[in-house]
Short mmCIF file of C-alpha atoms in Angstrom, two decimals:
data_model
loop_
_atom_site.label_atom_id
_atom_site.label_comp_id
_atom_site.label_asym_id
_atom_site.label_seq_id
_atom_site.Cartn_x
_atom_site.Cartn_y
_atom_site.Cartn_z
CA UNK A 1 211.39 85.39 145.62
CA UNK A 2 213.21 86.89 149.12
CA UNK A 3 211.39 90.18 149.19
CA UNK A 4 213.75 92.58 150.57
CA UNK A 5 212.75 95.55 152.69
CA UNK A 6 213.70 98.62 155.43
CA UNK A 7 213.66 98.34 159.30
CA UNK A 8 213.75 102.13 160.59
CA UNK A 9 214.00 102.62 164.15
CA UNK A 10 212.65 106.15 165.31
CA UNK A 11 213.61 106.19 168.69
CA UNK A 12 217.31 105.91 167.94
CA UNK A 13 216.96 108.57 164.11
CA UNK A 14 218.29 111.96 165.51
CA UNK A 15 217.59 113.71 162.40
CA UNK A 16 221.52 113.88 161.66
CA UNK A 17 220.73 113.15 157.88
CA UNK A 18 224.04 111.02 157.26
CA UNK A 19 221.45 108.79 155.22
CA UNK A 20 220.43 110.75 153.07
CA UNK A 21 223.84 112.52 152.58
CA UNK A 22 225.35 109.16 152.08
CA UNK A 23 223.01 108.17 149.20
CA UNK A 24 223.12 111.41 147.20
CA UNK A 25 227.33 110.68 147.00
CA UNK A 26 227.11 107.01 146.51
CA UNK A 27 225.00 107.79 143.96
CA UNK A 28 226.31 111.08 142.31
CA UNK A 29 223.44 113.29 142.45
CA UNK A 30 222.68 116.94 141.92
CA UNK A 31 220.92 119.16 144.39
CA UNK A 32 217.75 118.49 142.72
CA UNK A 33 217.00 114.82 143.87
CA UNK A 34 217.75 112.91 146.52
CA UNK A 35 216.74 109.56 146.69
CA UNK A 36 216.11 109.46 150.55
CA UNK A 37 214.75 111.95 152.85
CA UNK A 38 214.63 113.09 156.56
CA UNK A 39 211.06 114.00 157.48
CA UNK A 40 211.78 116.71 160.60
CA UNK A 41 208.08 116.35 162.14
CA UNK A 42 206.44 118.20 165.09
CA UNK A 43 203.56 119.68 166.78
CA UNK A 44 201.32 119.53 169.83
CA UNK A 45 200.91 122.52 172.12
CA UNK A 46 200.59 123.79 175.63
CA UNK A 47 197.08 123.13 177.68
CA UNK A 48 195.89 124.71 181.13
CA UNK A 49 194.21 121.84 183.10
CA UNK A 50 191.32 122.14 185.48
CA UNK A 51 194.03 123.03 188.00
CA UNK A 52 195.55 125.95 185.69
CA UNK A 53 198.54 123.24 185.41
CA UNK A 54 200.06 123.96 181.70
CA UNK A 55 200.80 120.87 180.18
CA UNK A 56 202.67 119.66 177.49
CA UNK A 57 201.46 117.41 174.12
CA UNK A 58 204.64 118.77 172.41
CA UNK A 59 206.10 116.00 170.43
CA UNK A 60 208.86 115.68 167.40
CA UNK A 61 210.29 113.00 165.60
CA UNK A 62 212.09 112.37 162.23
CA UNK A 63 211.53 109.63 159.70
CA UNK A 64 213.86 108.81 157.25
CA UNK A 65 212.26 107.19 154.22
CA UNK A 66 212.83 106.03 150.39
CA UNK A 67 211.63 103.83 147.81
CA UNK A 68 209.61 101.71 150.31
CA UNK A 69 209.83 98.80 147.54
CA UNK A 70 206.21 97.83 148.15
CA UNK A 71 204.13 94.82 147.51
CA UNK A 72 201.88 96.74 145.74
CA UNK A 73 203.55 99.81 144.40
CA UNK A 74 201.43 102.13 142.62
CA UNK A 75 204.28 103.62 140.64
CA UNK A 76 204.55 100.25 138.99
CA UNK A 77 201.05 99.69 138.38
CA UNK A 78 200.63 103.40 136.29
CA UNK A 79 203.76 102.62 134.53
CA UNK A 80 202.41 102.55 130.19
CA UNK A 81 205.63 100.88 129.51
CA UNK A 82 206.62 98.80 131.96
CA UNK A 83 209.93 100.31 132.96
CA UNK A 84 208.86 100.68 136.62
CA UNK A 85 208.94 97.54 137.55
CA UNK A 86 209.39 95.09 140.60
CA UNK A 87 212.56 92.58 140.47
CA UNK A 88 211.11 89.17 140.23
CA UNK A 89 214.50 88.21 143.13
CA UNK A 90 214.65 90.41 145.19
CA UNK A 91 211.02 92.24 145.31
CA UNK A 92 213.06 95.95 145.02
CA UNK A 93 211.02 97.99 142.80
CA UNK A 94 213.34 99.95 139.79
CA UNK A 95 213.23 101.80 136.68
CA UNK A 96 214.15 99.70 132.88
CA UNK A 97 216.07 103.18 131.38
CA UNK A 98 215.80 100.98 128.20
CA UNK A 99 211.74 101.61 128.11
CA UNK A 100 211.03 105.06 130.10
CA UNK A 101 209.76 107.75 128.54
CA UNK A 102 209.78 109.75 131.29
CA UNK A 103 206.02 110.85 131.09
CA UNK A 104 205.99 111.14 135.16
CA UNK A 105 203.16 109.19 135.78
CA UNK A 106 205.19 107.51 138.69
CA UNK A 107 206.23 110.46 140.06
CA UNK A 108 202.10 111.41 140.37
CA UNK A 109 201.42 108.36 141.61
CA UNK A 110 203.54 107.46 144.21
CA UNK A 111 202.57 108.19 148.33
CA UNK A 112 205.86 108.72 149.16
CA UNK A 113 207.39 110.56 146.36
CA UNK A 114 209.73 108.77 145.69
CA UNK A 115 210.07 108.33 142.07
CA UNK A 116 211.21 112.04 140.06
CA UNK A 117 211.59 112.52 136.43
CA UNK A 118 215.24 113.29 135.49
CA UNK A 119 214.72 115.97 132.33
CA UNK A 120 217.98 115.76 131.62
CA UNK A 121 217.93 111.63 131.02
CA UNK A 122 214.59 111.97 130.05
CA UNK A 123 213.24 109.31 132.23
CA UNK A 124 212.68 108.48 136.06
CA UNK A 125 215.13 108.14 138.94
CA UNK A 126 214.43 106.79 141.92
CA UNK A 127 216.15 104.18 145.12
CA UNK A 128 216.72 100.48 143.85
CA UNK A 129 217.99 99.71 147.48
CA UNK A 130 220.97 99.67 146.15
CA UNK A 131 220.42 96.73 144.38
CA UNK A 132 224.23 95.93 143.03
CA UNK A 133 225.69 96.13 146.45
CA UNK A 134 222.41 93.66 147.43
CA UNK A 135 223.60 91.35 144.91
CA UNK A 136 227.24 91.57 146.72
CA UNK A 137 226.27 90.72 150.52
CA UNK A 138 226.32 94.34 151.07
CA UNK A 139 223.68 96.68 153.05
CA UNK A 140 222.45 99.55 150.98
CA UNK A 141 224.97 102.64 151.57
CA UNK A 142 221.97 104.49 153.68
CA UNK A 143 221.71 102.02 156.32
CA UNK A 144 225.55 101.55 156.50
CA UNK A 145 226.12 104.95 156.81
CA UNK A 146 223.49 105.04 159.89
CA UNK A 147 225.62 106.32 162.57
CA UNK A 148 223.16 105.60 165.22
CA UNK A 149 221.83 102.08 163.44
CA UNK A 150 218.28 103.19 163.15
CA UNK A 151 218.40 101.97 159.44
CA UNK A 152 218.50 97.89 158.91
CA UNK A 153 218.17 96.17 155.36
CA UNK A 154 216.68 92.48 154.98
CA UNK A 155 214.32 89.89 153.93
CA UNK A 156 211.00 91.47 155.18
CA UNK A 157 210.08 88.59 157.45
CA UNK A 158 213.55 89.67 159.52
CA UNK A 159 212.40 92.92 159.56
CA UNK A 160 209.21 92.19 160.25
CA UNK A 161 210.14 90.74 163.52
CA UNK A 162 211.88 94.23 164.85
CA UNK A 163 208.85 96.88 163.86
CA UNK A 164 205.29 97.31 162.65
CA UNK A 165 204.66 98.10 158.89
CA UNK A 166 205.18 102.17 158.72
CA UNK A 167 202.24 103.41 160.30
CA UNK A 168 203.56 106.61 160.98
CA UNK A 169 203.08 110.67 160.28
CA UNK A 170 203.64 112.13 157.92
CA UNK A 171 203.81 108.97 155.67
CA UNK A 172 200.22 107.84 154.49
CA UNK A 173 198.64 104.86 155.62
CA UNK A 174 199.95 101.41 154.92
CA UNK A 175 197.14 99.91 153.34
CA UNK A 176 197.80 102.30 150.28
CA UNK A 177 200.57 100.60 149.08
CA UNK A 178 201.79 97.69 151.53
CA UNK A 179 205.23 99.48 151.82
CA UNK A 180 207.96 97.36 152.78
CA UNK A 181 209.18 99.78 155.51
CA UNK A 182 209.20 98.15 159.26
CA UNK A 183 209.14 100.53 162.13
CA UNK A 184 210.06 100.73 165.85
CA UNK A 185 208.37 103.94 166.73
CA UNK A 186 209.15 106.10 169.39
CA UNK A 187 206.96 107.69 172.67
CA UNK A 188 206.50 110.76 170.31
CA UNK A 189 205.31 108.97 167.16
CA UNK A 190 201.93 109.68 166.05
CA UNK A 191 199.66 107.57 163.54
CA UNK A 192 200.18 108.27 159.62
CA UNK A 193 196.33 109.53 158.47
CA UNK A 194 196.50 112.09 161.41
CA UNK A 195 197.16 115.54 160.97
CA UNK A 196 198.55 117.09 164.47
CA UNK A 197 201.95 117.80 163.46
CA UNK A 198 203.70 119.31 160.70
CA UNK A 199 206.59 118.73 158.34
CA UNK A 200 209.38 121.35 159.64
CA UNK A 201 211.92 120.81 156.78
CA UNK A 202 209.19 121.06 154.02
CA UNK A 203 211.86 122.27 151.59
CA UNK A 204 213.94 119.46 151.82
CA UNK A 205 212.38 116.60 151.17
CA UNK A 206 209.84 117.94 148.00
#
């Protein structure tokens, strides 16, 4: 099996949100899901030093993050029927519509929300990495609509090579899940577990 994977760059991701805009068309969805999602996140503060010097620990960032496709994905694992399910090729995890019942239990499980309950299919949606244009040679639309190129698409031992496995706020830790996410982070880019910054744009990505 090539397991296939993300590369996500943070110091080039202006928070433009082309991604995520180019996914929801490609893929013909309503307002109420959206299969990737820009995480706006900030924080830090202002500090008088023993010289009364204010300084600065201001930082913000964005992460843009979907199905992570992970070697261990906990969606998959609470699944009763086995419709969430990893692809034995490719490693990119996706719903069977054939066998979901929709009972959510993905949705609940999942660290980075990623898989939602479609009421009106009556069963989950979620990213599949765009696993038909995969099968063509093709990038997933996300990363070729990347204006900036902070979004790459490959056999995880290429991405490997360009970033650390997503250790990175607000996402939770790695070890959760063993997401196959690679990031370069930026200057600004605090650890995921930590809890000195906030999610700006909470709205948009729940």
């Amino acid at each position: 099996m090539t397991q296939y994977g993300f590369f996500f760059d943070s110091s080039r991701c202006t928070g433009c949100k082309t991604c995520a805009l180019a996914c929801k068309d490609y893929k013909d969805l309503s307002v109420d899901f959206a299969y990737r999602k820009v995480y706006d996140y900030e924080g830090g503060q202002w500090v008088e030093d023993a010289d009364g010097v204010h300084v600065s620990s201001m930082f913000a960032y964005h992460v843009s993050v979907s199905c992570n496709h992970c070697d261990n994905p906990a969606c998959a694992h609470v699944c009763p029927t086995g419709a969430m399910h990893k692809d034995p090729a490719t490693g990119l995890v996706d719903v069977d519509a054939g066998k979901c019942i929709g009972c959510g239990y993905c949705h609940m499980a999942c660290p980075y929300n990623s898989p939602k309950v479609d009421r009106q299919l009556g069963r989950s949606v979620k990213c599949n990495g765009c696993a038909e244009r995969v099968a063509e040679g093709k990038s997933p639309i996300c990363v070729e609509a990347c204006p900036l190129r902070a979004l790459e698409f490959g056999p995880v031992e290429e991405m490997a090579k360009l970033g650390k496995r997503a250790d990175i706020a607000p996402l939770p830790e790695p070890r959760y899940t063993d997401p196959n996410l690679y990031v370069l982070e930026s200057d600004d880019v605090q650890p995921a577990g930590t809890f000195d910054g906030e999610v700006k744009n909470i709205k948009e990505v729940m």
